[in-house]
Tab-separated table of C-alpha atoms in Angstrom:
chain	number	residue	atom	x	y	z
A	1	MET	CA	292.024	103.209	-88.985
A	2	ALA	CA	288.926	101.465	-87.758
A	3	THR	CA	288.028	98.219	-89.495
A	4	ARG	CA	284.562	97.724	-90.796
A	5	GLU	CA	282.799	94.725	-89.289
A	6	ARG	CA	281.747	92.249	-91.948
A	7	THR	CA	278.206	91.015	-91.906
A	8	PRO	CA	277.985	87.285	-92.640
A	9	ARG	CA	276.046	86.392	-95.738
A	10	PHE	CA	273.390	83.674	-95.628
A	11	ARG	CA	272.287	81.644	-98.624
A	12	LYS	CA	268.607	81.711	-99.417
A	13	ARG	CA	267.112	78.483	-98.229
A	14	SER	CA	265.627	76.383	-101.031
A	15	THR	CA	261.965	75.642	-100.707
A	16	GLN	CA	262.342	72.440	-102.753
A	17	ALA	CA	261.968	69.276	-100.677
A	18	GLN	CA	265.220	67.441	-100.176
A	19	PRO	CA	265.355	63.697	-100.827
A	20	THR	CA	265.301	61.640	-97.656
A	21	VAL	CA	267.740	58.832	-97.120
A	22	PRO	CA	265.907	55.676	-96.083
A	23	ASP	CA	266.678	54.384	-92.647
A	24	GLU	CA	268.306	51.012	-93.265
A	25	LYS	CA	267.457	49.856	-89.739
A	26	ALA	CA	263.781	50.599	-90.256
A	27	ARG	CA	263.510	48.465	-93.384
A	28	PRO	CA	262.088	44.994	-92.766
A	29	ARG	CA	264.481	42.128	-93.212
A	30	GLY	CA	264.192	40.619	-96.673
A	31	ALA	CA	262.600	43.758	-98.174
A	32	ASP	CA	265.459	44.215	-100.627
A	33	LEU	CA	265.244	40.584	-101.747
A	34	TRP	CA	261.468	40.805	-102.131
A	35	GLY	CA	261.805	44.025	-104.114
A	36	TRP	CA	264.406	42.433	-106.385
A	37	LEU	CA	262.230	39.360	-107.008
A	38	ASP	CA	259.060	41.395	-107.442
A	39	ASP	CA	260.736	43.677	-109.969
A	40	ARG	CA	261.755	40.695	-112.083
A	41	LEU	CA	258.939	38.205	-111.511
A	42	GLY	CA	255.966	40.467	-110.831
A	43	LEU	CA	255.061	38.673	-107.604
A	44	SER	CA	252.947	41.605	-106.423
A	45	ALA	CA	250.482	40.697	-109.174
A	46	LEU	CA	249.320	37.915	-106.850
A	47	ARG	CA	248.010	40.488	-104.392
A	48	TYR	CA	244.523	40.587	-105.840
A	49	ALA	CA	241.152	40.183	-104.186
A	50	VAL	CA	239.173	36.937	-104.137
A	51	PRO	CA	235.810	36.080	-102.581
A	52	LYS	CA	236.017	35.425	-98.868
A	53	HIS	CA	234.585	31.926	-99.290
A	54	ALA	CA	237.565	31.040	-101.517
A	55	ASN	CA	239.735	30.821	-98.406
A	56	THR	CA	238.165	27.579	-97.188
A	57	LEU	CA	239.150	23.929	-97.593
A	58	TRP	CA	236.136	23.307	-99.838
A	59	TYR	CA	237.426	25.865	-102.365
A	60	THR	CA	241.120	24.929	-102.176
A	61	LEU	CA	240.749	21.313	-103.362
A	62	GLY	CA	241.885	22.315	-106.850
A	63	GLY	CA	245.025	23.943	-105.447
A	64	ILE	CA	245.733	20.864	-103.313
A	65	THR	CA	245.457	18.722	-106.439
A	66	PHE	CA	247.908	21.023	-108.237
A	67	PHE	CA	250.365	20.723	-105.328
A	68	GLY	CA	250.066	16.938	-105.517
A	69	ILE	CA	250.825	16.987	-109.249
A	70	VAL	CA	254.017	18.932	-108.510
A	71	VAL	CA	254.987	16.263	-105.956
A	72	LEU	CA	254.311	13.548	-108.556
A	73	ILE	CA	256.577	15.275	-111.079
A	74	ILE	CA	259.439	15.715	-108.608
A	75	THR	CA	259.295	12.167	-107.223
A	76	GLY	CA	258.706	10.773	-110.725
A	77	VAL	CA	261.875	12.392	-112.059
A	78	TRP	CA	263.809	10.821	-109.171
A	79	LEU	CA	262.300	7.353	-109.723
A	80	ALA	CA	263.022	7.550	-113.464
A	81	GLN	CA	266.757	7.546	-112.688
A	82	TYR	CA	266.467	3.934	-111.478
A	83	TYR	CA	263.609	2.470	-113.510
A	84	ASN	CA	264.326	0.302	-116.553
A	85	PRO	CA	261.358	-0.004	-118.982
A	86	ASP	CA	262.765	-3.129	-120.632
A	87	PRO	CA	260.227	-5.928	-119.917
A	88	ALA	CA	263.077	-8.251	-118.963
A	89	ALA	CA	264.338	-5.836	-116.291
A	90	ALA	CA	261.344	-3.628	-115.323
A	91	ARG	CA	260.128	-5.588	-112.292
A	92	ALA	CA	263.701	-6.100	-111.046
A	93	SER	CA	264.360	-2.352	-111.281
A	94	VAL	CA	261.253	-1.641	-109.172
A	95	LEU	CA	262.469	-4.177	-106.591
A	96	TYR	CA	265.868	-2.457	-106.663
A	97	ILE	CA	264.229	0.919	-105.952
A	98	GLN	CA	262.158	-0.606	-103.150
A	99	ASN	CA	264.877	-2.627	-101.453
A	100	SER	CA	268.315	-1.251	-102.359
A	101	VAL	CA	268.178	2.461	-103.233
A	102	ARG	CA	268.571	4.760	-100.239
A	103	PHE	CA	265.094	6.106	-99.302
A	104	GLY	CA	263.798	4.395	-102.434
A	105	ASP	CA	260.909	2.704	-100.632
A	106	VAL	CA	259.863	6.004	-99.027
A	107	ILE	CA	259.996	8.049	-102.219
A	108	ARG	CA	258.239	5.354	-104.228
A	109	GLY	CA	255.578	5.161	-101.511
A	110	ILE	CA	255.110	8.944	-101.618
A	111	HIS	CA	254.817	8.836	-105.419
A	112	VAL	CA	252.246	6.041	-105.510
A	113	TRP	CA	250.122	7.271	-102.605
A	114	THR	CA	250.212	10.849	-103.881
A	115	ALA	CA	248.847	9.583	-107.205
A	116	TYR	CA	245.930	7.962	-105.348
A	117	LEU	CA	245.320	10.988	-103.132
A	118	VAL	CA	245.440	13.375	-106.097
A	119	VAL	CA	242.689	11.394	-107.836
A	120	ILE	CA	240.620	11.648	-104.629
A	121	THR	CA	241.146	15.416	-104.247
A	122	ALA	CA	240.413	15.947	-107.956
A	123	ALA	CA	237.193	13.929	-107.617
A	124	LEU	CA	236.193	15.917	-104.517
A	125	HIS	CA	236.947	19.127	-106.409
A	126	LEU	CA	234.658	17.911	-109.197
A	127	ILE	CA	231.921	17.130	-106.662
A	128	ARG	CA	232.259	20.595	-105.131
A	129	ILE	CA	231.841	22.206	-108.521
A	130	ALA	CA	228.784	20.069	-109.248
A	131	VAL	CA	227.202	20.791	-105.848
A	132	THR	CA	227.722	24.564	-106.161
A	133	ALA	CA	226.830	24.602	-109.891
A	134	SER	CA	230.135	26.285	-110.686
A	135	TYR	CA	230.018	24.677	-114.134
A	136	LYS	CA	227.307	27.083	-115.268
A	137	ILE	CA	227.708	30.187	-117.422
A	138	PRO	CA	230.426	31.302	-118.097
A	139	ARG	CA	232.466	28.309	-116.872
A	140	GLU	CA	231.232	25.451	-119.089
A	141	ILE	CA	234.527	25.117	-120.993
A	142	ASN	CA	236.552	25.082	-117.793
A	143	TRP	CA	234.356	22.241	-116.496
A	144	LEU	CA	235.336	20.216	-119.581
A	145	VAL	CA	239.012	21.087	-119.070
A	146	GLY	CA	238.822	19.941	-115.439
A	147	LEU	CA	237.079	16.740	-116.511
A	148	GLY	CA	239.900	16.108	-118.973
A	149	LEU	CA	242.419	16.569	-116.165
A	150	LEU	CA	240.613	13.995	-114.007
A	151	ILE	CA	240.602	11.496	-116.888
A	152	LEU	CA	244.332	12.006	-117.470
A	153	LEU	CA	245.104	11.590	-113.769
A	154	LEU	CA	242.971	8.464	-113.488
A	155	PHE	CA	243.768	6.605	-116.702
A	156	GLY	CA	247.025	8.270	-117.649
A	157	GLY	CA	248.541	8.369	-114.183
A	158	VAL	CA	247.171	5.518	-112.060
A	159	PHE	CA	246.665	3.049	-114.915
A	160	THR	CA	250.029	3.499	-116.662
A	161	GLY	CA	251.791	3.678	-113.302
A	162	THR	CA	250.308	0.282	-112.416
A	163	VAL	CA	251.568	-1.228	-115.681
A	164	LEU	CA	255.126	0.005	-115.055
A	165	ARG	CA	255.398	-2.208	-111.985
A	166	TRP	CA	255.378	-5.159	-114.414
A	167	ASP	CA	254.098	-7.807	-112.042
A	168	GLN	CA	251.053	-10.022	-112.594
A	169	GLU	CA	248.534	-7.219	-111.958
A	170	ALA	CA	250.483	-4.907	-114.272
A	171	TYR	CA	250.540	-7.467	-117.078
A	172	GLU	CA	246.806	-8.102	-116.800
A	173	ALA	CA	246.121	-4.347	-116.761
A	174	MET	CA	248.138	-3.913	-119.953
A	175	SER	CA	246.361	-6.864	-121.566
A	176	HIS	CA	242.987	-5.312	-120.741
A	177	ASN	CA	244.157	-2.037	-122.245
A	178	MET	CA	245.310	-3.721	-125.441
A	179	GLU	CA	242.036	-5.615	-125.835
A	180	ILE	CA	239.956	-2.452	-125.247
A	181	ALA	CA	242.146	-0.563	-127.721
A	182	SER	CA	241.334	-3.177	-130.368
A	183	PHE	CA	237.766	-1.788	-130.479
A	184	PHE	CA	239.189	1.475	-131.888
A	185	GLY	CA	240.667	-0.192	-134.940
A	186	THR	CA	243.637	1.618	-136.482
A	187	VAL	CA	243.682	4.310	-133.781
A	188	GLY	CA	243.867	1.724	-131.008
A	189	GLY	CA	246.680	-0.076	-132.819
A	190	PHE	CA	249.171	2.154	-131.006
A	191	PHE	CA	248.686	-0.032	-127.919
A	192	SER	CA	249.304	-3.315	-129.715
A	193	ASP	CA	252.552	-5.220	-130.184
A	194	ALA	CA	251.982	-5.094	-133.940
A	195	PHE	CA	252.321	-1.293	-133.982
A	196	THR	CA	256.107	-1.544	-134.191
A	197	SER	CA	258.640	-4.329	-133.961
A	198	SER	CA	261.453	-2.064	-132.776
A	199	VAL	CA	259.980	-1.036	-129.395
A	200	GLY	CA	257.794	-3.124	-127.102
A	201	THR	CA	254.504	-2.009	-125.553
A	202	LEU	CA	255.905	-1.470	-122.053
A	203	PRO	CA	258.551	1.107	-123.126
A	204	ARG	CA	255.844	2.998	-125.051
A	205	ILE	CA	253.566	3.025	-122.010
A	206	TYR	CA	256.545	4.267	-119.978
A	207	LEU	CA	257.051	7.054	-122.526
A	208	ALA	CA	253.391	8.015	-122.191
A	209	HIS	CA	253.640	7.978	-118.381
A	210	VAL	CA	256.720	10.193	-118.095
A	211	SER	CA	256.304	12.578	-121.035
A	212	VAL	CA	253.081	12.530	-123.074
A	213	ILE	CA	250.636	12.489	-120.158
A	214	PRO	CA	252.534	15.026	-117.980
A	215	VAL	CA	252.754	17.419	-120.943
A	216	LEU	CA	249.011	17.097	-121.587
A	217	ILE	CA	248.270	17.618	-117.887
A	218	LEU	CA	250.446	20.739	-117.741
A	219	LEU	CA	248.840	22.177	-120.883
A	220	LEU	CA	245.340	21.645	-119.475
A	221	LEU	CA	246.452	23.120	-116.140
A	222	VAL	CA	247.608	26.301	-117.892
A	223	VAL	CA	244.221	26.621	-119.601
A	224	HIS	CA	242.372	25.753	-116.380
A	225	ILE	CA	244.221	28.334	-114.277
A	226	PHE	CA	243.896	31.002	-116.978
A	227	LEU	CA	240.117	30.505	-117.137
A	228	ILE	CA	239.828	30.642	-113.338
A	229	LYS	CA	241.708	33.949	-113.338
A	230	HIS	CA	239.626	35.207	-116.278
A	231	HIS	CA	236.213	34.341	-114.834
A	232	GLY	CA	237.133	34.680	-111.167
A	233	ILE	CA	236.262	32.219	-108.429
A	234	SER	CA	232.625	31.219	-108.696
A	235	PRO	CA	230.062	32.658	-106.270
A	236	THR	CA	228.358	30.563	-103.642
A	237	PRO	CA	224.912	29.235	-104.577
A	238	ALA	CA	223.332	31.620	-102.062
A	239	GLN	CA	225.059	34.629	-103.645
A	240	ALA	CA	224.107	33.548	-107.166
A	241	ASP	CA	220.466	32.822	-106.325
A	242	ALA	CA	220.189	36.162	-104.514
A	243	GLY	CA	221.267	37.991	-107.672
A	244	GLU	CA	224.607	39.128	-106.217
A	245	ALA	CA	226.627	37.647	-109.098
A	246	PRO	CA	225.294	38.884	-112.455
A	247	GLY	CA	226.587	36.735	-115.303
A	248	GLY	CA	228.082	34.297	-112.827
A	249	ARG	CA	230.700	36.812	-111.642
A	250	LEU	CA	230.928	38.547	-108.291
A	251	PRO	CA	231.395	42.346	-108.401
A	252	PRO	CA	234.646	43.712	-106.913
A	253	GLU	CA	232.955	44.931	-103.730
A	254	LYS	CA	231.954	41.333	-102.925
A	255	GLU	CA	235.540	40.104	-103.145
A	256	THR	CA	236.784	40.776	-99.645
A	257	GLY	CA	239.345	37.993	-99.372
A	258	HIS	CA	242.975	38.009	-100.465
A	259	TYR	CA	244.745	35.652	-102.833
A	260	PRO	CA	247.950	35.447	-100.726
A	261	THR	CA	245.823	33.918	-97.952
A	262	HIS	CA	244.315	31.526	-100.515
A	263	LEU	CA	247.811	30.599	-101.720
A	264	ARG	CA	249.086	29.979	-98.185
A	265	LEU	CA	246.120	27.707	-97.487
A	266	MET	CA	246.747	25.703	-100.660
A	267	VAL	CA	250.428	25.261	-99.803
A	268	GLY	CA	249.597	24.325	-96.215
A	269	TYR	CA	247.015	21.739	-97.226
A	270	GLY	CA	249.363	20.518	-99.958
A	271	LEU	CA	252.113	19.914	-97.406
A	272	ALA	CA	249.576	18.021	-95.297
A	273	LEU	CA	248.814	15.882	-98.374
A	274	LEU	CA	252.535	15.216	-98.808
A	275	GLY	CA	252.834	14.261	-95.136
A	276	LEU	CA	249.863	11.899	-95.405
A	277	ALA	CA	251.367	10.263	-98.498
A	278	GLY	CA	254.643	9.783	-96.611
A	279	ILE	CA	252.891	8.204	-93.620
A	280	LEU	CA	250.873	5.879	-95.852
A	281	GLY	CA	253.997	5.000	-97.820
A	282	VAL	CA	255.755	3.885	-94.632
A	283	LEU	CA	252.818	2.165	-92.936
A	284	LEU	CA	251.256	0.666	-96.085
A	285	PRO	CA	254.090	0.095	-98.577
A	286	GLN	CA	253.058	-0.747	-102.115
A	287	LYS	CA	253.586	-4.445	-102.728
A	288	ILE	CA	255.193	-5.843	-105.841
A	289	GLY	CA	253.504	-9.008	-107.075
A	290	ALA	CA	254.907	-12.078	-108.724
A	291	ALA	CA	256.473	-11.969	-112.165
A	292	PRO	CA	253.799	-11.938	-114.900
A	293	ASP	CA	252.432	-15.202	-116.187
A	294	PRO	CA	250.551	-14.682	-119.499
A	295	THR	CA	248.499	-17.859	-118.950
A	296	MET	CA	246.858	-16.559	-115.767
A	297	GLU	CA	244.214	-13.935	-114.901
A	298	VAL	CA	244.057	-13.761	-111.121
A	299	THR	CA	244.167	-10.073	-110.085
A	300	LYS	CA	241.803	-7.160	-109.772
A	301	PRO	CA	242.498	-3.606	-110.979
A	302	PRO	CA	243.321	-0.665	-108.656
A	303	VAL	CA	240.372	0.209	-106.437
A	304	PHE	CA	239.457	3.275	-108.511
A	305	PHE	CA	238.493	0.955	-111.378
A	306	TYR	CA	236.461	-1.569	-109.366
A	307	TRP	CA	233.109	-0.169	-110.490
A	308	MET	CA	234.089	-0.561	-114.146
A	309	TYR	CA	235.342	-4.084	-113.472
A	310	ALA	CA	231.758	-4.956	-112.479
A	311	PHE	CA	230.579	-4.061	-115.991
A	312	GLU	CA	233.315	-6.308	-117.332
A	313	ASP	CA	231.734	-9.192	-115.391
A	314	TRP	CA	228.432	-8.529	-117.181
A	315	PHE	CA	229.447	-7.466	-120.697
A	316	GLY	CA	233.029	-8.638	-121.133
A	317	VAL	CA	236.085	-6.435	-121.561
A	318	GLN	CA	234.134	-3.975	-123.720
A	319	GLY	CA	231.939	-3.290	-120.675
A	320	ILE	CA	234.804	-1.216	-119.234
A	321	LEU	CA	234.736	0.979	-122.321
A	322	TYR	CA	230.952	1.355	-122.268
A	323	ALA	CA	230.908	2.266	-118.571
A	324	ALA	CA	233.673	4.884	-118.940
A	325	ILE	CA	232.052	6.509	-121.978
A	326	ALA	CA	228.628	6.618	-120.298
A	327	PHE	CA	229.923	8.029	-117.001
A	328	PHE	CA	232.214	10.724	-118.361
A	329	GLY	CA	229.788	11.485	-121.193
A	330	VAL	CA	227.039	12.346	-118.711
A	331	LEU	CA	229.437	14.556	-116.753
A	332	ALA	CA	230.578	16.319	-119.928
A	333	LEU	CA	226.980	17.106	-120.912
A	334	LEU	CA	225.986	18.353	-117.450
A	335	PRO	CA	226.602	22.111	-118.038
A	336	PHE	CA	224.625	21.972	-121.267
A	337	LEU	CA	221.692	20.012	-119.816
A	338	ASP	CA	221.346	21.939	-116.552
A	339	ARG	CA	220.170	25.266	-117.979
A	340	THR	CA	218.161	26.476	-114.983
A	341	PRO	CA	219.284	29.778	-113.440
A	342	PHE	CA	219.432	28.237	-109.955
A	343	ARG	CA	222.652	27.128	-108.279
A	344	SER	CA	221.467	25.881	-104.912
A	345	LEU	CA	221.356	22.074	-104.897
A	346	ARG	CA	217.902	21.977	-103.317
A	347	ARG	CA	216.585	23.974	-106.288
A	348	ARG	CA	218.139	21.492	-108.723
A	349	PRO	CA	216.437	18.233	-107.682
A	350	VAL	CA	217.145	16.408	-110.961
A	351	VAL	CA	220.896	17.086	-110.767
A	352	ALA	CA	220.914	16.198	-107.064
A	353	ALA	CA	219.147	12.886	-107.731
A	354	LEU	CA	221.419	12.038	-110.669
A	355	GLY	CA	224.564	12.838	-108.677
A	356	ALA	CA	223.425	10.797	-105.679
A	357	ALA	CA	222.536	7.869	-107.966
A	358	LEU	CA	225.985	7.919	-109.610
A	359	VAL	CA	227.801	8.017	-106.268
A	360	ILE	CA	225.677	5.196	-104.821
A	361	LEU	CA	226.159	3.126	-107.980
A	362	ILE	CA	229.948	3.532	-107.943
A	363	VAL	CA	230.212	2.694	-104.230
A	364	ALA	CA	227.866	-0.306	-104.494
A	365	LEU	CA	229.630	-1.752	-107.541
A	366	SER	CA	233.039	-1.211	-105.928
A	367	ILE	CA	231.951	-3.111	-102.811
A	368	LYS	CA	230.547	-5.897	-105.003
A	369	VAL	CA	233.850	-6.304	-106.829
A	370	ALA	CA	235.849	-6.092	-103.592
A	371	VAL	CA	234.013	-9.062	-102.033
A	372	SER	CA	233.711	-11.128	-105.244
A	373	PRO	CA	236.333	-13.588	-106.477
A	374	THR	CA	238.348	-12.748	-109.558
A	375	ALA	CA	236.987	-13.919	-112.899
A	376	LYS	CA	238.555	-14.583	-116.273
A	377	HIS	CA	237.643	-12.031	-118.984
A	378	LEU	CA	240.568	-11.838	-121.395
A	379	GLY	CA	240.438	-13.837	-124.588
């Protein structure tokens, strides 16, 4: 009996696309890690557009300052492990850090020089904003926040850091602070020995240096960065005067740069700042003066305060207070006095003249104090 040949049956091919298995070899190294971090931290949110001019040194001074503040926090935490704020042991603990702790002189040098460099970069950042009129609508409040940051860095960081050294210059700096605070009556009493008998003035200044001031700086930084993100990076004066930035904001089509590039530049320049602070710390170590003698007044303040010291020569200790209020008061009022629509400096002759006069005055007074002998002001 003949067998019937069986015809093979074929399944109907599905027209639905089949999922493809990713080629593990084709995936870039670190892609899985980046995906994991991005999923949890939202790092891809940093991939937004910024103006092309933002990716220049002139517009990264604020980021460099932020990097320096991070360095100050890290080195400050390390130094705090060895510092003793007791007046009887403070200077000896600084000498111990400088001479006995491994890498103590280097880290202390980085901390001190970074504090100086951060004040310089913050001041240059302020000058850039003034030159480009970036304080105008809608950024007036952020100008005030940035000014507050500069004041905290200058008086809260450099001044209190000088006092913690607890040598002759430190003691005289604290005495000046206490005498100036007396002009504020009850409010200024916090800086006097009579405020409390349980804790001396030096430990309270140390507390301000390591906790109160850093917290205030970080809070203002959060507000500052939020407002920058909210308003965007300011246009150049040429763009603003040409009408390319209505309301002080550039339209999306004018933002042809990338924030990751901006971030890399800030980190790169910040590392250069750290390297410079390290070099200066090794080549120009911060000296520690003699133990304080309350009967003497023989030192000058840190160089950033020289110009105010000149007013002290003329008007007594209160001259420092008058000079600081006048200087920072004028800067605070600048966005509200300069109401012209122009942003180019040549079209703002009054602001240009005022800025040049302030810079020349500060430099001239600083030179005067540098070449003059010390004078007695306290008491």
